[in-house]
Short mmCIF file of N, CA and C in Angstrom, two decimals:
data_model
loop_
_atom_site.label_atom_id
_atom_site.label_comp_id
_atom_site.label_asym_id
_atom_site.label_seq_id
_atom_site.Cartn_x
_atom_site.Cartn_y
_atom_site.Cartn_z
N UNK A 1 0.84 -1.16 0.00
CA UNK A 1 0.00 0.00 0.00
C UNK A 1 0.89 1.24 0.00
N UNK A 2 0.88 2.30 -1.02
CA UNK A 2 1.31 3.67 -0.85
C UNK A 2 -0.03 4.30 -0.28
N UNK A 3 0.95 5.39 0.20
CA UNK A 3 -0.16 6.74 1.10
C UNK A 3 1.02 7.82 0.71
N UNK A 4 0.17 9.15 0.42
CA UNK A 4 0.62 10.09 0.43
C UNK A 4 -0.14 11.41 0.88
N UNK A 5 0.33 11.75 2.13
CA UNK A 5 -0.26 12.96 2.96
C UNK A 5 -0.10 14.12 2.24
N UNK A 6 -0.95 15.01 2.39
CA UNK A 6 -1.13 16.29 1.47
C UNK A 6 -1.05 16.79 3.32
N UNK A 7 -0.09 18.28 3.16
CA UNK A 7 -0.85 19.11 4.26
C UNK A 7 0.01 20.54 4.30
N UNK A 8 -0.35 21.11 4.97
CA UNK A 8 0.09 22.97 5.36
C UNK A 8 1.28 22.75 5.67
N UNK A 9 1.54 21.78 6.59
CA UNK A 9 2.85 22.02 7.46
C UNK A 9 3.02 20.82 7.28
N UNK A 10 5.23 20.37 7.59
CA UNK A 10 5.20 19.01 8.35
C UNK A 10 7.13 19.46 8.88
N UNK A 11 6.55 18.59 9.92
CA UNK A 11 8.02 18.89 11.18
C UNK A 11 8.91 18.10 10.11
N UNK A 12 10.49 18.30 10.38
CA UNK A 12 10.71 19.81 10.69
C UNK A 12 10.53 21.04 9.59
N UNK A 13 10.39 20.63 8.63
CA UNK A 13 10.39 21.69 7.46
C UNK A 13 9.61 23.23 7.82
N UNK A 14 8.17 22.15 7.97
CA UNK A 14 7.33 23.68 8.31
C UNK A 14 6.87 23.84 10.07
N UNK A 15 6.50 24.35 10.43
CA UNK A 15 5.59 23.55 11.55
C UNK A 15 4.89 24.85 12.45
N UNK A 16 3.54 25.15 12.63
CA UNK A 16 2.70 26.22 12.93
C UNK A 16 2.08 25.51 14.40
N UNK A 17 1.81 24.02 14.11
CA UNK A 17 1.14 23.89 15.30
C UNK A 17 1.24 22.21 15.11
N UNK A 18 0.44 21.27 15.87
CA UNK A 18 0.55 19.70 15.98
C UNK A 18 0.27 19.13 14.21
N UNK A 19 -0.63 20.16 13.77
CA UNK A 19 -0.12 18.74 12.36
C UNK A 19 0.89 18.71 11.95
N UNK A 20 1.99 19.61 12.36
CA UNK A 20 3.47 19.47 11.59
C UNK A 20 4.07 18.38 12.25
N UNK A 21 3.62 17.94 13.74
CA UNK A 21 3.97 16.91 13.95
C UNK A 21 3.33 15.27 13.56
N UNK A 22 2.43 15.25 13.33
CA UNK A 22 1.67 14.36 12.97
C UNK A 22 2.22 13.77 11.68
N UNK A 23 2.32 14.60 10.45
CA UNK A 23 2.56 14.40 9.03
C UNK A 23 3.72 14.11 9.03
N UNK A 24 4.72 14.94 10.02
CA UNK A 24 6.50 14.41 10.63
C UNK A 24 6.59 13.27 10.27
N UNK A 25 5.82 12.64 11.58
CA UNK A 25 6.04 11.57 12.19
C UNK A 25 5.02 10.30 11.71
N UNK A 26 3.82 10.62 10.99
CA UNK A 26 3.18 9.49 10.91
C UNK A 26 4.03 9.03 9.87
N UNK A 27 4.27 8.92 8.82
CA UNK A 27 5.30 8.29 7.60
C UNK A 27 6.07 7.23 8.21
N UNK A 28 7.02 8.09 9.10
CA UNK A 28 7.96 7.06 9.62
C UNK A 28 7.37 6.03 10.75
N UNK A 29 6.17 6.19 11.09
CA UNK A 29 5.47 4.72 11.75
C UNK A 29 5.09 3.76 10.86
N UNK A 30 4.71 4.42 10.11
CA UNK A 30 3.46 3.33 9.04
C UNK A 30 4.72 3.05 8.27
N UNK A 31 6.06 3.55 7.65
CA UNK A 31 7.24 2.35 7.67
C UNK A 31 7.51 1.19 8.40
N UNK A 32 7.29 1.33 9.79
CA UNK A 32 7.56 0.13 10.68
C UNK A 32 6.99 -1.16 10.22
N UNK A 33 5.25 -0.35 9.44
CA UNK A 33 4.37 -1.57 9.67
C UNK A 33 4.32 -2.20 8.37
N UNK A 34 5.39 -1.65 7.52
CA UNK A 34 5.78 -2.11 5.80
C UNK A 34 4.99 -0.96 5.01
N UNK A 35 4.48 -0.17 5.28
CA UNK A 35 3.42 0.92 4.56
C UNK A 35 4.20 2.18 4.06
N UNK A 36 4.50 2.06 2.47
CA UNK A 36 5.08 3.41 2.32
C UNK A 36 4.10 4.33 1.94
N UNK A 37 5.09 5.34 2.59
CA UNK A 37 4.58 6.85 2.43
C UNK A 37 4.94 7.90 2.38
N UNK A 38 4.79 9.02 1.94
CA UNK A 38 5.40 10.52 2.09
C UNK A 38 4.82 11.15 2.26
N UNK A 39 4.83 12.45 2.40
CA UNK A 39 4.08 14.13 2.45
C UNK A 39 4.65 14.80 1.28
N UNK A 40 3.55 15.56 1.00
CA UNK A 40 4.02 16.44 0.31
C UNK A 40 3.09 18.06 0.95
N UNK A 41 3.91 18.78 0.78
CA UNK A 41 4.00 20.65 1.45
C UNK A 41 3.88 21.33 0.63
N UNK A 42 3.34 22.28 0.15
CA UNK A 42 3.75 23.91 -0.81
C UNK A 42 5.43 24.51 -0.37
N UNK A 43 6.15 24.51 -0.95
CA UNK A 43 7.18 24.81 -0.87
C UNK A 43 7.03 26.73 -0.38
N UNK A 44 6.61 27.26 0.78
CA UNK A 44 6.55 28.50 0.97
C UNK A 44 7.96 28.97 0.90
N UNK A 45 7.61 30.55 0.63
CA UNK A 45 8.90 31.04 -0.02
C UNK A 45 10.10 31.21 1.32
N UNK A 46 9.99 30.93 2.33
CA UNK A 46 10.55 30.65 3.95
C UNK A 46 11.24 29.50 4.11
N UNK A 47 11.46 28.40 3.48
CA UNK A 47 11.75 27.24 2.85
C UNK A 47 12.81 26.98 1.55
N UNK A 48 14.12 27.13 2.51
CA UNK A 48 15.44 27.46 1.10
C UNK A 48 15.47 26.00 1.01
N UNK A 49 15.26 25.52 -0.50
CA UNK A 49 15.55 24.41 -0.63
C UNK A 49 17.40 23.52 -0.32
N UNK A 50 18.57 24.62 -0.99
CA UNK A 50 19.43 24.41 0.06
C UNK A 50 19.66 24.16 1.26
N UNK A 51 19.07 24.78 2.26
CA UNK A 51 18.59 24.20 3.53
C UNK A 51 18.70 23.09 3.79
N UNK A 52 17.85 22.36 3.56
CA UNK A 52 17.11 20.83 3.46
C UNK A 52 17.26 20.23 2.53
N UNK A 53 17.86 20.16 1.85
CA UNK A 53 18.49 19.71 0.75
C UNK A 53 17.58 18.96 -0.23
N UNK A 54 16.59 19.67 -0.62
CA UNK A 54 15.56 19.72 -1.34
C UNK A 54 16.08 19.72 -3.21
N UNK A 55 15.68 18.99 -4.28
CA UNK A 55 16.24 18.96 -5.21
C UNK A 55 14.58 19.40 -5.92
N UNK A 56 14.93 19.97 -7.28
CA UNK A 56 13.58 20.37 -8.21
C UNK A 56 13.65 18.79 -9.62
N UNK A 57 12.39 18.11 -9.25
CA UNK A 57 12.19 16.93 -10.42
C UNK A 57 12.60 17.81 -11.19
N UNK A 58 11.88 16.59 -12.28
CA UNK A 58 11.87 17.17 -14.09
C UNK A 58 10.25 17.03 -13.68
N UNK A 59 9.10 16.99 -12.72
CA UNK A 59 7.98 17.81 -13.35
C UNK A 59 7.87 18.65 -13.05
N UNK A 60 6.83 19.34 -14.24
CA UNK A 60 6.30 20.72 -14.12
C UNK A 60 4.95 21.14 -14.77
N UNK A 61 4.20 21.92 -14.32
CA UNK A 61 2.57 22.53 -14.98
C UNK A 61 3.06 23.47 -14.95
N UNK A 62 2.20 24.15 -16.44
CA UNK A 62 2.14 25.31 -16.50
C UNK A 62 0.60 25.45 -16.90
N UNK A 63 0.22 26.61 -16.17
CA UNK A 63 -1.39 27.28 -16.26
C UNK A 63 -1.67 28.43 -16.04
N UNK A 64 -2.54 29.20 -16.50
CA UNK A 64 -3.04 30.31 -16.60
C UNK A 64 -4.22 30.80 -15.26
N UNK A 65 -3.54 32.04 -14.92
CA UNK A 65 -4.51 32.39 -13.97
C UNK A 65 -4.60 34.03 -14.15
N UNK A 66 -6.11 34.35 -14.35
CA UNK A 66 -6.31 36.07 -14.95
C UNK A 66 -5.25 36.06 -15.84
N UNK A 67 -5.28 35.38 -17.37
CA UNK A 67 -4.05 35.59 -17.94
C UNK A 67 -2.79 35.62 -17.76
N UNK A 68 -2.64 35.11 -16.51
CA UNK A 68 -1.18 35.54 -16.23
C UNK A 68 -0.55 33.82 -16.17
N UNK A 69 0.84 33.34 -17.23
CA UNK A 69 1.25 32.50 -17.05
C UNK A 69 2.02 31.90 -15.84
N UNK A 70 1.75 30.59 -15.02
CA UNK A 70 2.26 30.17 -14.16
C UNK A 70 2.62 29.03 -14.30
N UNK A 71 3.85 28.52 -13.89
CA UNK A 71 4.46 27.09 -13.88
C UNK A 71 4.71 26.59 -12.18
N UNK A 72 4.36 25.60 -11.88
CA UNK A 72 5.17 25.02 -11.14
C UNK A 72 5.49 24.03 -11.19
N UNK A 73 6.69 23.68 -10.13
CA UNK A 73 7.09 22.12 -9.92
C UNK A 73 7.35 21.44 -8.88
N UNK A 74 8.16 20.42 -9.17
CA UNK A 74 7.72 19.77 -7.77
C UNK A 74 9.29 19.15 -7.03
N UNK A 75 9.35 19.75 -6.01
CA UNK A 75 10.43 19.26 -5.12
C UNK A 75 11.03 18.39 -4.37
N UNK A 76 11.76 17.61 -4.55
CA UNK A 76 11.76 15.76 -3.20
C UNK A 76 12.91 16.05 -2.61
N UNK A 77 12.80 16.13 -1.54
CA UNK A 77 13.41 15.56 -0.19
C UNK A 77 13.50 14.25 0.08
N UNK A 78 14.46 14.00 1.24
CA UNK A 78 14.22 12.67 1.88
C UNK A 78 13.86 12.93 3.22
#
């Protein structure tokens, strides 16, 4: 079984209040029990990917919002 947590925050990267601990830490339980998983975060602009040694895939969207072109992509950590 994969799982992949969507959320605001996750320890240590982000963390505002207990779900940063939760999303932390649940991954690395549900490893114990053979269950992979990850999180994935909005990369806020407070968040140097140097830091954390955060690398940019090869994906990317690009879409339109009020005309205005936007791309993003997507970042992995370990």
């Amino acid at each position: 079984m994969n799982i992949l947590f969507c959320a605001a925050e996750v320890a240590p990267l982000i963390k505002a209040g207990g779900l940063a601990d939760v999303v932390g830490s649940l991954p690395k339980a549900l490893l114990d029990l053979g269950v992979s998983s990850g999180s994935i975060v909005p990369r806020y602009g407070c968040l140097y990917p140097d830091d954390w040694g955060l690398n940019l895939t090869d994906w990317q969207q690009s879409f339109s919002i009020d005309r205005h072109q936007r791309t993003i992509g997507l970042w992995q950590g370990v």
